[in-house]
Amino acid sequence: MTSSSGVGLIVRADAPGATIERNVHGQFVEHLGSGVYGGIWVGEDSAIPNTHGIRADVVEALRRLHVPVIRWPGGCFADRYHWRDGVGRRAARPRRVNASWGGVIETNAFGSHEFMEFAELIGAAPYVNGNVGSGSPQEMAEWVEYLTSDADSELADLRRRNGRHMPWAVPYLGFGNEPWGCGGSMRAAAYADEFRRFATFVGTGHGSTICRIAAGADGEDPGWTETLMADAGPQLDALTVHHYTMPTGSSKRKGAATGFGEAEWISTMSRCLRIDEVIRNHAAILDRFDPAKRVALIVDEWGTWYDPDPGTDPAALRQQNGIRDALVAAVTLNVLHGHADRVRMANIAQLVNVLQAMILTDGDRIVLTPTYHVFEMYRPFQGATSVPVELEAPGYALGDRTVPSLHASAAIDGRGRRILGVVNLLPFTTAEVSARIAGARVTRATGRVLTADEMDAVNDVERPDAVSPLPLGTALRMRPGGVDLELPPKSVAVVQIE
Ligand code: AHR
């Protein structure tokens, strides 16, 4: 049985803010579990339809998301990856142990050429994450030359001989990953020195501009950002922060993807919402060192992280994905939109089959997750102008936790349409939302909603469309200066208002 609660919100269309960079809707893929092998790469001889080994169904689904940017090859894997292993004749590539993720054999069948082709096929800009932890400045510099140089040099020639005549653009280059942990167990000052050393040799001289991305903090460590900005601020263009949502807050027993109760529902929402404070803390440090906002903050790993699905390899980080994940995705995108002035890229972890995935594959079948649907519904925010939302929502409390019952972000797109993304966090209560659009007349409003009956409803191969967006229909009503919305329990809606 559901009850209802009334909420008023104002879309401050009269107070436009920063542009929501398209890259804030970015993705991340790592050599981990079946994130690459099986998820993206099936090989040219596979019975699964493919383009040069890259599965066609996954590409087709991702093209609909308008993925702006994709980070590869890790994650922890990046600091053990040696790019030469992944170029040249596939049959001759070395087989290595993937020591980051379960010691499985890495065939290197998916390397630089395959990744760049994949990025091109889905229409995304490549964000290549280099190896600082176990690599050298020379190795990283040579990788960049191999990928981006048009010179008459040995490395550019090698690329040509390997089948790619034109250089690629690599607009984003990461310098290691989580250097405080799997990327080398470094202290902040030591990494700052490493970054300076690598940046001296890497990413210049081949005619294209590369955004140099320093590996940042665990979200809860602003001290890392402080040291990095003090010691290497002028050398870097962006620095990163990671924030994962684990329902129990413990990385040992994180909580299950399905079969949980309301206490884990609200703790998931609460831990996801913490990303707002994490960004605020790091942005405040950046504001001190860089008031002109030259340096971007990039949230290059975020999302839910549960215990692995029963019966799966724990190192593969495979987890089901449900309506709860959809809400986490929408709340996080709302938060990111609100920080558009500083956060210029974010990459959800991870694209296929790993953690909070867009797509789960099962042999030759694919399932689009509820998280996928949120990214598709939120597409109109890409490149739009962020506007503030004033929201007076009652709190949703359970036990010792309280979170807002409603969460929203808004923007104005290039055609002047107002876009409102709104989430009802209450699992059993309908929200009656009365939205006023400041400074605008309302002549037309359309929208869709994503919801489900159960808190742990998922899509799977038996019921791939169980959680899918539907038109808001009569739940969306226009009135002078605004719209009224009836939002079912545990739902995400996106409304376009003209
Ligand atoms: O996304 C999985 C892992 O989480 C990444 O490899 C690492 O950067 C983070 O700890």
Coordinates of C-alpha atoms and ligand atoms in Angstrom, one line a residue:
M1 CA 0.0 0.0 0.0
T2 CA 1.3 3.5 -0.8
S3 CA 0.6 6.9 0.7
S4 CA 1.5 10.3 -0.7
S5 CA 3.6 13.3 0.3
G6 CA 3.4 16.9 -1.1
V7 CA 6.6 18.7 -2.2
G8 CA 7.2 22.1 -3.8
L9 CA 10.1 23.0 -5.9
I10 CA 11.3 25.9 -8.0
V11 CA 13.4 25.6 -11.1
R12 CA 15.4 28.8 -11.2
A13 CA 15.5 29.1 -14.9
D14 CA 16.1 32.8 -14.4
A15 CA 19.5 32.1 -12.8
P16 CA 21.6 30.1 -15.3
G17 CA 24.9 28.6 -14.1
A18 CA 27.7 26.7 -15.7
T19 CA 27.5 24.3 -18.7
I20 CA 27.0 20.7 -17.8
E21 CA 29.9 19.2 -19.7
R22 CA 28.8 16.2 -21.7
N23 CA 31.7 14.2 -20.2
V24 CA 29.9 14.3 -16.8
H25 CA 27.9 11.4 -18.3
G26 CA 31.1 9.4 -19.0
Q27 CA 31.9 5.7 -18.7
F28 CA 34.7 3.5 -17.5
V29 CA 35.9 0.1 -18.7
E30 CA 38.6 -2.0 -17.1
H31 CA 40.2 -5.4 -17.8
L32 CA 38.3 -6.9 -14.9
G33 CA 35.9 -9.9 -14.9
S34 CA 33.9 -9.9 -18.2
G35 CA 34.0 -6.1 -18.5
V36 CA 36.1 -6.4 -21.7
Y37 CA 36.3 -10.1 -22.6
G38 CA 32.7 -11.3 -23.2
G39 CA 31.3 -7.9 -22.5
I40 CA 32.8 -6.0 -25.4
W41 CA 35.3 -8.2 -27.1
V42 CA 34.1 -11.6 -28.5
G43 CA 36.7 -11.9 -31.3
E44 CA 36.2 -11.9 -35.0
D45 CA 35.4 -15.6 -35.2
S46 CA 32.6 -15.4 -32.6
A47 CA 29.1 -16.5 -33.5
I48 CA 28.0 -13.3 -31.7
P49 CA 27.6 -10.6 -34.4
N50 CA 30.6 -8.3 -34.2
T51 CA 32.6 -5.6 -35.9
H52 CA 36.3 -6.7 -36.0
G53 CA 35.7 -8.7 -32.8
I54 CA 33.6 -6.0 -30.9
R55 CA 30.1 -7.1 -30.1
A56 CA 27.5 -5.4 -32.2
D57 CA 24.6 -5.5 -29.8
V58 CA 26.6 -3.7 -27.1
V59 CA 27.8 -1.1 -29.5
E60 CA 24.3 -0.5 -30.8
A61 CA 22.9 -0.1 -27.2
L62 CA 25.7 2.3 -26.2
R63 CA 25.3 4.5 -29.3
R64 CA 21.8 5.3 -28.0
L65 CA 23.3 6.6 -24.8
H66 CA 25.5 9.2 -26.6
V67 CA 28.5 8.1 -24.4
P68 CA 30.7 11.2 -24.4
V69 CA 33.9 9.8 -23.1
I70 CA 35.3 6.4 -22.0
R71 CA 38.1 5.6 -19.6
W72 CA 40.4 2.6 -20.2
P73 CA 42.2 0.2 -19.3
G74 CA 41.7 0.7 -15.5
G75 CA 41.4 1.2 -12.6
C76 CA 44.0 -0.8 -10.7
F77 CA 44.8 -2.7 -14.0
A78 CA 46.2 0.5 -15.5
D79 CA 49.2 0.5 -13.2
R80 CA 50.2 -3.0 -14.3
Y81 CA 49.4 -2.6 -18.0
H82 CA 52.2 -2.4 -20.6
W83 CA 50.8 -1.1 -23.8
R84 CA 53.2 -2.9 -26.1
D85 CA 51.6 -6.2 -25.0
G86 CA 48.4 -5.1 -26.7
V87 CA 49.5 -4.1 -30.2
G88 CA 50.6 -6.0 -33.2
R89 CA 49.4 -9.4 -34.5
R90 CA 46.9 -10.7 -32.0
A91 CA 48.2 -14.3 -32.1
A92 CA 51.6 -13.1 -31.2
R93 CA 50.6 -11.0 -28.2
P94 CA 51.8 -12.2 -24.8
R95 CA 49.5 -13.9 -22.4
R96 CA 49.9 -12.4 -18.9
V97 CA 48.4 -12.9 -15.5
N98 CA 46.0 -10.2 -14.5
A99 CA 47.3 -9.8 -11.0
S100 CA 44.9 -7.0 -10.2
W101 CA 41.8 -9.1 -10.8
G102 CA 41.9 -12.7 -9.8
G103 CA 45.0 -13.9 -11.6
V104 CA 43.1 -14.7 -14.7
I105 CA 44.9 -14.9 -18.0
E106 CA 44.9 -11.6 -20.0
T107 CA 45.3 -12.5 -23.6
N108 CA 45.9 -8.9 -24.7
A109 CA 43.5 -9.5 -27.6
F110 CA 41.9 -6.2 -26.7
G111 CA 44.6 -3.5 -26.8
S112 CA 45.1 0.0 -28.0
H113 CA 43.7 -0.5 -31.6
E114 CA 40.7 -2.4 -30.3
F115 CA 39.9 0.2 -27.6
M116 CA 40.2 3.1 -30.0
E117 CA 38.0 1.4 -32.5
F118 CA 35.5 0.6 -29.8
A119 CA 35.5 4.3 -28.7
E120 CA 35.0 5.3 -32.4
L121 CA 32.1 2.9 -32.8
I122 CA 30.2 4.1 -29.9
G123 CA 31.1 7.8 -30.6
A124 CA 33.0 8.4 -27.4
A125 CA 36.2 10.3 -26.8
P126 CA 39.0 8.1 -25.4
Y127 CA 40.4 8.7 -22.0
V128 CA 43.5 6.6 -21.8
N129 CA 44.8 5.9 -18.3
G130 CA 48.6 5.4 -18.3
N131 CA 50.8 3.3 -16.0
V132 CA 52.7 5.3 -13.3
G133 CA 52.8 2.5 -10.6
S134 CA 54.9 0.0 -12.5
G135 CA 55.7 1.9 -15.7
S136 CA 58.2 4.6 -16.6
P137 CA 57.8 8.1 -18.1
Q138 CA 59.5 6.7 -21.3
E139 CA 57.0 3.9 -21.7
M140 CA 54.0 6.3 -21.2
A141 CA 55.6 8.9 -23.6
E142 CA 56.1 6.3 -26.2
W143 CA 52.5 5.1 -25.9
V144 CA 51.3 8.7 -26.5
E145 CA 53.6 9.0 -29.5
Y146 CA 52.4 5.7 -30.9
L147 CA 48.8 6.7 -30.6
T148 CA 48.9 10.4 -31.6
S149 CA 52.0 11.1 -33.7
D150 CA 51.9 11.8 -37.5
A151 CA 55.7 12.0 -37.7
D152 CA 58.0 9.9 -39.8
S153 CA 59.1 8.2 -36.6
E154 CA 59.6 4.5 -35.7
L155 CA 56.6 4.5 -33.3
A156 CA 54.2 6.2 -35.6
D157 CA 55.4 3.8 -38.4
L158 CA 54.8 0.9 -36.1
R159 CA 51.2 2.0 -35.6
R160 CA 50.8 2.3 -39.4
R161 CA 52.2 -1.1 -39.9
N162 CA 49.8 -2.4 -37.3
G163 CA 46.9 -1.1 -39.4
R164 CA 46.2 2.4 -38.4
H165 CA 47.5 5.1 -40.8
M166 CA 46.0 8.2 -39.2
P167 CA 47.0 9.2 -35.7
W168 CA 44.3 9.1 -33.1
A169 CA 43.4 12.0 -30.9
V170 CA 43.8 11.2 -27.2
P171 CA 42.2 14.2 -25.5
Y172 CA 42.4 12.8 -22.0
L173 CA 45.4 11.1 -20.4
G174 CA 45.4 9.7 -16.8
F175 CA 48.6 9.5 -14.9
G176 CA 48.2 6.3 -12.8
N177 CA 45.2 5.3 -10.7
E178 CA 44.7 5.3 -6.9
P179 CA 48.4 5.8 -6.3
W180 CA 47.7 5.7 -2.6
G181 CA 46.6 2.1 -3.0
C182 CA 46.7 -0.4 -5.9
G183 CA 48.6 2.2 -8.0
G184 CA 51.7 2.1 -5.9
S185 CA 51.0 2.7 -2.2
M186 CA 52.4 6.2 -2.4
R187 CA 52.1 9.1 -0.1
A188 CA 50.7 12.3 -1.6
A189 CA 54.0 14.2 -1.8
A190 CA 55.7 11.2 -3.5
Y191 CA 52.9 10.9 -6.1
A192 CA 53.0 14.7 -6.7
D193 CA 56.7 14.3 -7.5
E194 CA 56.0 11.3 -9.8
F195 CA 53.3 13.2 -11.5
R196 CA 55.7 16.1 -12.2
R197 CA 58.3 13.8 -13.5
F198 CA 56.0 11.9 -15.8
A199 CA 54.3 15.1 -17.0
T200 CA 57.7 16.5 -18.0
F201 CA 58.1 13.8 -20.6
V202 CA 54.6 12.7 -21.5
G203 CA 51.8 14.1 -23.6
T204 CA 53.5 16.9 -25.5
G205 CA 54.9 17.5 -28.9
H206 CA 52.5 15.6 -31.2
G207 CA 50.4 18.4 -32.2
S208 CA 47.3 17.6 -30.2
T209 CA 46.2 19.0 -26.9
I210 CA 46.0 16.5 -24.1
C211 CA 44.3 17.1 -20.8
R212 CA 46.7 15.8 -18.1
I213 CA 44.8 14.1 -15.4
A214 CA 46.4 13.5 -12.0
A215 CA 45.2 10.6 -10.0
G216 CA 43.4 12.0 -7.0
A217 CA 42.1 11.0 -3.6
D218 CA 39.9 8.4 -2.1
G219 CA 36.9 10.7 -1.7
E220 CA 37.4 10.9 2.0
D221 CA 41.0 12.3 1.8
P222 CA 41.0 16.0 1.0
G223 CA 44.6 16.2 2.3
W224 CA 45.7 14.4 -0.9
T225 CA 44.1 17.1 -3.1
E226 CA 45.7 19.8 -1.0
T227 CA 49.2 18.3 -1.4
L228 CA 48.8 17.7 -5.1
M229 CA 47.6 21.2 -5.7
A230 CA 50.4 22.7 -3.6
D231 CA 53.1 20.5 -5.2
A232 CA 52.0 20.0 -8.8
G233 CA 49.0 22.3 -9.4
P234 CA 50.5 24.2 -12.3
Q235 CA 51.5 21.0 -14.1
L236 CA 48.1 19.3 -14.0
D237 CA 44.9 20.1 -15.9
A238 CA 42.5 18.0 -13.9
L239 CA 42.6 15.7 -10.8
T240 CA 40.3 12.9 -9.9
V241 CA 38.3 11.7 -7.0
H242 CA 36.6 8.3 -6.5
H243 CA 33.4 7.7 -4.6
Y244 CA 31.7 4.3 -4.3
T245 CA 28.4 3.5 -2.6
M246 CA 28.5 0.4 -0.4
P247 CA 25.2 -0.1 1.4
T248 CA 26.7 -1.3 4.7
G249 CA 29.7 1.0 4.5
S250 CA 32.0 -1.9 5.0
S251 CA 34.2 -3.1 2.1
K252 CA 34.3 -6.6 3.5
R253 CA 30.5 -7.3 3.6
K254 CA 29.1 -4.6 1.4
G255 CA 25.5 -5.9 1.1
A256 CA 23.7 -7.8 -1.6
A257 CA 22.4 -6.5 -4.9
T258 CA 19.0 -8.1 -4.3
G259 CA 17.1 -9.4 -1.3
F260 CA 17.7 -6.4 1.0
G261 CA 15.4 -4.5 3.2
E262 CA 14.5 -0.9 3.8
A263 CA 17.4 -0.3 6.2
E264 CA 19.8 -1.1 3.3
W265 CA 17.7 1.0 0.9
I266 CA 18.0 4.1 3.0
S267 CA 21.7 3.5 3.9
T268 CA 22.5 3.2 0.1
M269 CA 20.7 6.5 -0.5
S270 CA 22.5 8.1 2.3
R271 CA 26.0 6.9 1.3
C272 CA 25.3 7.8 -2.3
L273 CA 24.3 11.4 -1.3
R274 CA 27.7 11.8 0.5
I275 CA 29.2 12.4 -2.9
D276 CA 27.9 16.0 -2.6
E277 CA 29.9 16.7 0.5
V278 CA 33.0 14.9 -1.0
I279 CA 32.9 17.1 -4.1
R280 CA 32.3 20.2 -1.9
N281 CA 35.4 19.4 0.2
H282 CA 37.7 18.8 -2.7
A283 CA 36.2 21.7 -4.7
A284 CA 36.8 24.1 -1.8
I285 CA 40.5 23.2 -1.9
L286 CA 40.7 23.7 -5.6
D287 CA 39.0 27.1 -5.2
R288 CA 41.8 28.2 -2.9
F289 CA 44.6 27.2 -5.2
D290 CA 42.8 27.8 -8.5
P291 CA 40.0 30.5 -8.1
A292 CA 39.9 30.9 -11.9
K293 CA 38.7 27.2 -12.1
R294 CA 41.3 26.2 -14.7
V295 CA 41.7 22.8 -13.1
A296 CA 38.8 20.3 -13.5
L297 CA 37.7 17.9 -10.9
I298 CA 36.9 14.5 -12.4
V299 CA 34.9 11.9 -10.6
D300 CA 36.4 9.1 -12.6
E301 CA 35.0 6.2 -10.6
W302 CA 31.6 6.2 -8.9
G303 CA 28.7 3.9 -8.4
T304 CA 27.3 1.1 -6.3
W305 CA 29.5 -1.7 -5.1
Y306 CA 27.8 -4.8 -3.6
D307 CA 28.9 -8.3 -2.7
P308 CA 29.4 -10.2 -5.9
D309 CA 26.3 -12.1 -7.2
P310 CA 26.1 -15.6 -5.7
G311 CA 27.9 -18.2 -7.7
T312 CA 30.1 -15.7 -9.6
D313 CA 33.9 -15.3 -9.3
P314 CA 34.4 -12.7 -6.5
A315 CA 37.2 -11.1 -8.5
A316 CA 34.9 -10.4 -11.4
L317 CA 32.8 -7.9 -9.4
R318 CA 29.6 -8.9 -11.2
Q319 CA 26.5 -7.6 -9.5
Q320 CA 22.8 -7.3 -10.4
N321 CA 21.5 -3.9 -11.1
G322 CA 18.0 -2.7 -10.1
I323 CA 15.7 0.2 -9.4
R324 CA 17.9 1.1 -6.4
D325 CA 20.9 1.5 -8.7
A326 CA 18.7 3.6 -11.0
L327 CA 18.0 6.0 -8.1
V328 CA 21.7 6.1 -7.2
A329 CA 22.6 7.0 -10.8
A330 CA 20.0 9.7 -11.0
V331 CA 20.8 11.2 -7.6
T332 CA 24.5 11.2 -8.5
L333 CA 23.9 12.8 -11.9
N334 CA 21.8 15.5 -10.1
V335 CA 24.7 16.2 -7.7
L336 CA 27.2 16.3 -10.5
H337 CA 25.0 18.7 -12.5
G338 CA 24.9 21.0 -9.4
H339 CA 28.7 21.2 -9.4
A340 CA 29.0 21.9 -13.2
D341 CA 31.4 24.8 -12.5
R342 CA 34.1 22.5 -11.3
V343 CA 33.2 18.9 -12.1
R344 CA 33.8 18.5 -15.9
M345 CA 33.9 14.8 -16.2
A346 CA 32.7 11.7 -14.3
N347 CA 32.9 8.0 -15.2
I348 CA 30.5 5.5 -13.7
A349 CA 32.1 2.2 -12.8
Q350 CA 31.8 0.2 -15.0
L351 CA 30.3 -0.1 -18.5
V352 CA 29.5 -3.8 -19.0
N353 CA 29.2 -6.7 -16.5
V354 CA 31.2 -5.0 -13.7
L355 CA 29.8 -3.1 -10.7
Q356 CA 27.1 -0.6 -11.6
A357 CA 26.9 -1.6 -15.3
M358 CA 24.9 -0.2 -18.1
I359 CA 24.7 -3.6 -19.7
L360 CA 24.8 -7.2 -18.5
T361 CA 25.7 -9.9 -21.0
D362 CA 24.7 -13.5 -20.8
G363 CA 26.3 -15.4 -23.7
D364 CA 24.8 -14.0 -26.8
R365 CA 22.1 -12.0 -25.0
I366 CA 22.3 -8.6 -23.4
V367 CA 20.2 -6.9 -20.7
L368 CA 19.9 -3.1 -20.4
T369 CA 20.0 -2.3 -16.7
P370 CA 17.8 0.3 -14.9
T371 CA 21.1 2.4 -14.7
Y372 CA 21.3 2.3 -18.5
H373 CA 17.7 3.7 -18.7
V374 CA 18.6 6.6 -16.3
F375 CA 21.6 7.5 -18.5
E376 CA 19.4 7.4 -21.5
M377 CA 16.6 9.5 -19.8
Y378 CA 19.2 12.1 -18.6
R379 CA 20.7 12.5 -22.1
P380 CA 19.1 16.0 -22.5
F381 CA 21.3 17.3 -19.7
Q382 CA 24.5 16.7 -21.7
G383 CA 25.8 20.1 -22.7
A384 CA 22.9 22.0 -21.2
T385 CA 23.1 25.0 -18.8
S386 CA 22.7 24.0 -15.2
V387 CA 20.1 26.0 -13.2
P388 CA 19.5 25.8 -9.5
V389 CA 16.6 24.0 -8.0
E390 CA 15.0 25.2 -4.8
L391 CA 13.5 22.2 -3.1
E392 CA 11.5 22.0 0.1
A393 CA 11.1 18.2 0.6
P394 CA 10.3 16.6 3.9
G395 CA 13.1 14.3 5.2
Y396 CA 12.8 10.5 4.8
A397 CA 13.9 8.9 8.1
L398 CA 14.4 5.4 9.2
G399 CA 16.3 4.4 12.3
D400 CA 19.2 6.8 12.8
R401 CA 19.2 7.9 9.1
T402 CA 17.5 10.8 7.4
V403 CA 17.8 11.7 3.7
P404 CA 15.8 14.0 1.6
S405 CA 12.6 12.4 0.2
L406 CA 13.1 14.1 -3.1
H407 CA 16.2 15.0 -5.1
A408 CA 16.4 17.0 -8.4
S409 CA 18.5 18.9 -10.9
A410 CA 17.5 21.2 -13.7
A411 CA 19.0 22.7 -16.8
I412 CA 18.2 24.7 -20.0
D413 CA 19.1 23.0 -23.3
G414 CA 20.3 24.7 -26.5
R415 CA 16.7 25.1 -27.7
G416 CA 15.6 26.9 -24.5
R417 CA 13.8 23.9 -23.1
R418 CA 13.8 23.4 -19.3
I419 CA 14.9 19.9 -18.2
L420 CA 14.0 18.6 -14.8
G421 CA 15.4 15.4 -13.4
V422 CA 13.7 14.4 -10.2
V423 CA 14.0 11.4 -7.9
N424 CA 11.5 10.1 -5.3
L425 CA 13.6 8.3 -2.7
L426 CA 10.6 7.1 -0.7
P427 CA 10.2 3.4 -1.3
F428 CA 6.5 3.2 -0.4
T429 CA 5.1 6.7 -0.8
T430 CA 4.0 8.7 -3.9
A431 CA 5.4 12.2 -4.1
E432 CA 3.0 15.0 -5.3
V433 CA 5.4 17.5 -6.7
S434 CA 4.4 21.0 -7.6
A435 CA 7.1 22.6 -9.7
R436 CA 7.3 26.3 -10.5
I437 CA 9.5 27.4 -13.5
A438 CA 10.8 30.8 -12.5
G439 CA 10.9 33.3 -15.3
A440 CA 9.2 31.2 -18.0
R441 CA 5.8 30.4 -19.4
V442 CA 4.9 26.8 -19.8
T443 CA 3.3 25.8 -23.1
R444 CA 4.2 22.1 -23.3
A445 CA 5.6 19.5 -21.0
T446 CA 6.5 15.8 -21.7
G447 CA 8.3 13.3 -19.6
R448 CA 9.1 9.7 -18.7
V449 CA 9.3 7.8 -15.4
L450 CA 11.3 4.8 -14.3
T451 CA 9.9 2.8 -11.3
A452 CA 9.2 -0.7 -10.0
D453 CA 7.0 -2.4 -7.5
E454 CA 9.8 -3.9 -5.4
M455 CA 12.9 -2.2 -4.0
D456 CA 15.1 -4.9 -5.5
A457 CA 13.4 -5.2 -8.9
V458 CA 15.9 -5.9 -11.7
N459 CA 16.1 -6.6 -15.4
D460 CA 17.4 -10.0 -16.4
V461 CA 17.3 -12.3 -19.5
E462 CA 13.9 -13.7 -18.4
R463 CA 12.4 -10.2 -17.9
P464 CA 14.7 -7.8 -19.7
D465 CA 12.1 -5.0 -19.7
A466 CA 10.8 -5.4 -16.1
V467 CA 12.2 -2.0 -15.2
S468 CA 11.8 0.3 -18.2
P469 CA 10.9 4.0 -18.7
L470 CA 7.2 4.8 -19.4
P471 CA 5.6 8.1 -20.4
L472 CA 4.4 10.1 -17.4
G473 CA 1.0 10.5 -19.1
T474 CA -1.6 12.0 -16.8
A475 CA 0.9 12.0 -13.9
L476 CA 2.3 15.2 -15.5
R477 CA 0.0 18.2 -15.6
M478 CA 0.7 21.8 -16.8
R479 CA -0.5 24.8 -14.9
P480 CA 0.4 28.5 -15.3
G481 CA 4.1 28.9 -14.6
G482 CA 4.8 25.3 -13.8
V483 CA 3.9 21.6 -13.8
D484 CA 2.4 19.2 -11.3
L485 CA 3.9 15.7 -11.1
E486 CA 2.8 12.5 -9.4
L487 CA 5.9 10.5 -8.8
P488 CA 5.4 6.9 -7.8
P489 CA 7.5 5.5 -4.9
K490 CA 11.1 4.8 -5.7
S491 CA 11.1 6.5 -9.1
V492 CA 13.2 8.7 -11.4
A493 CA 11.5 11.1 -13.8
V494 CA 12.8 13.4 -16.5
V495 CA 10.5 16.2 -17.7
Q496 CA 11.1 18.6 -20.6
I497 CA 9.2 21.8 -20.4
E498 CA 8.7 24.4 -23.2
Ligands
AHR1 O1 36.4 -0.2 -10.3 C1 37.0 -1.2 -9.6 C2 38.3 -0.7 -8.8 O2 37.9 0.2 -7.9 C3 39.2 0.1 -9.7 O3 40.1 -0.8 -10.4 C4 40.0 0.8 -8.6 O4 40.5 2.1 -9.2 C5 39.0 1.1 -7.6 O5 39.5 0.8 -6.3

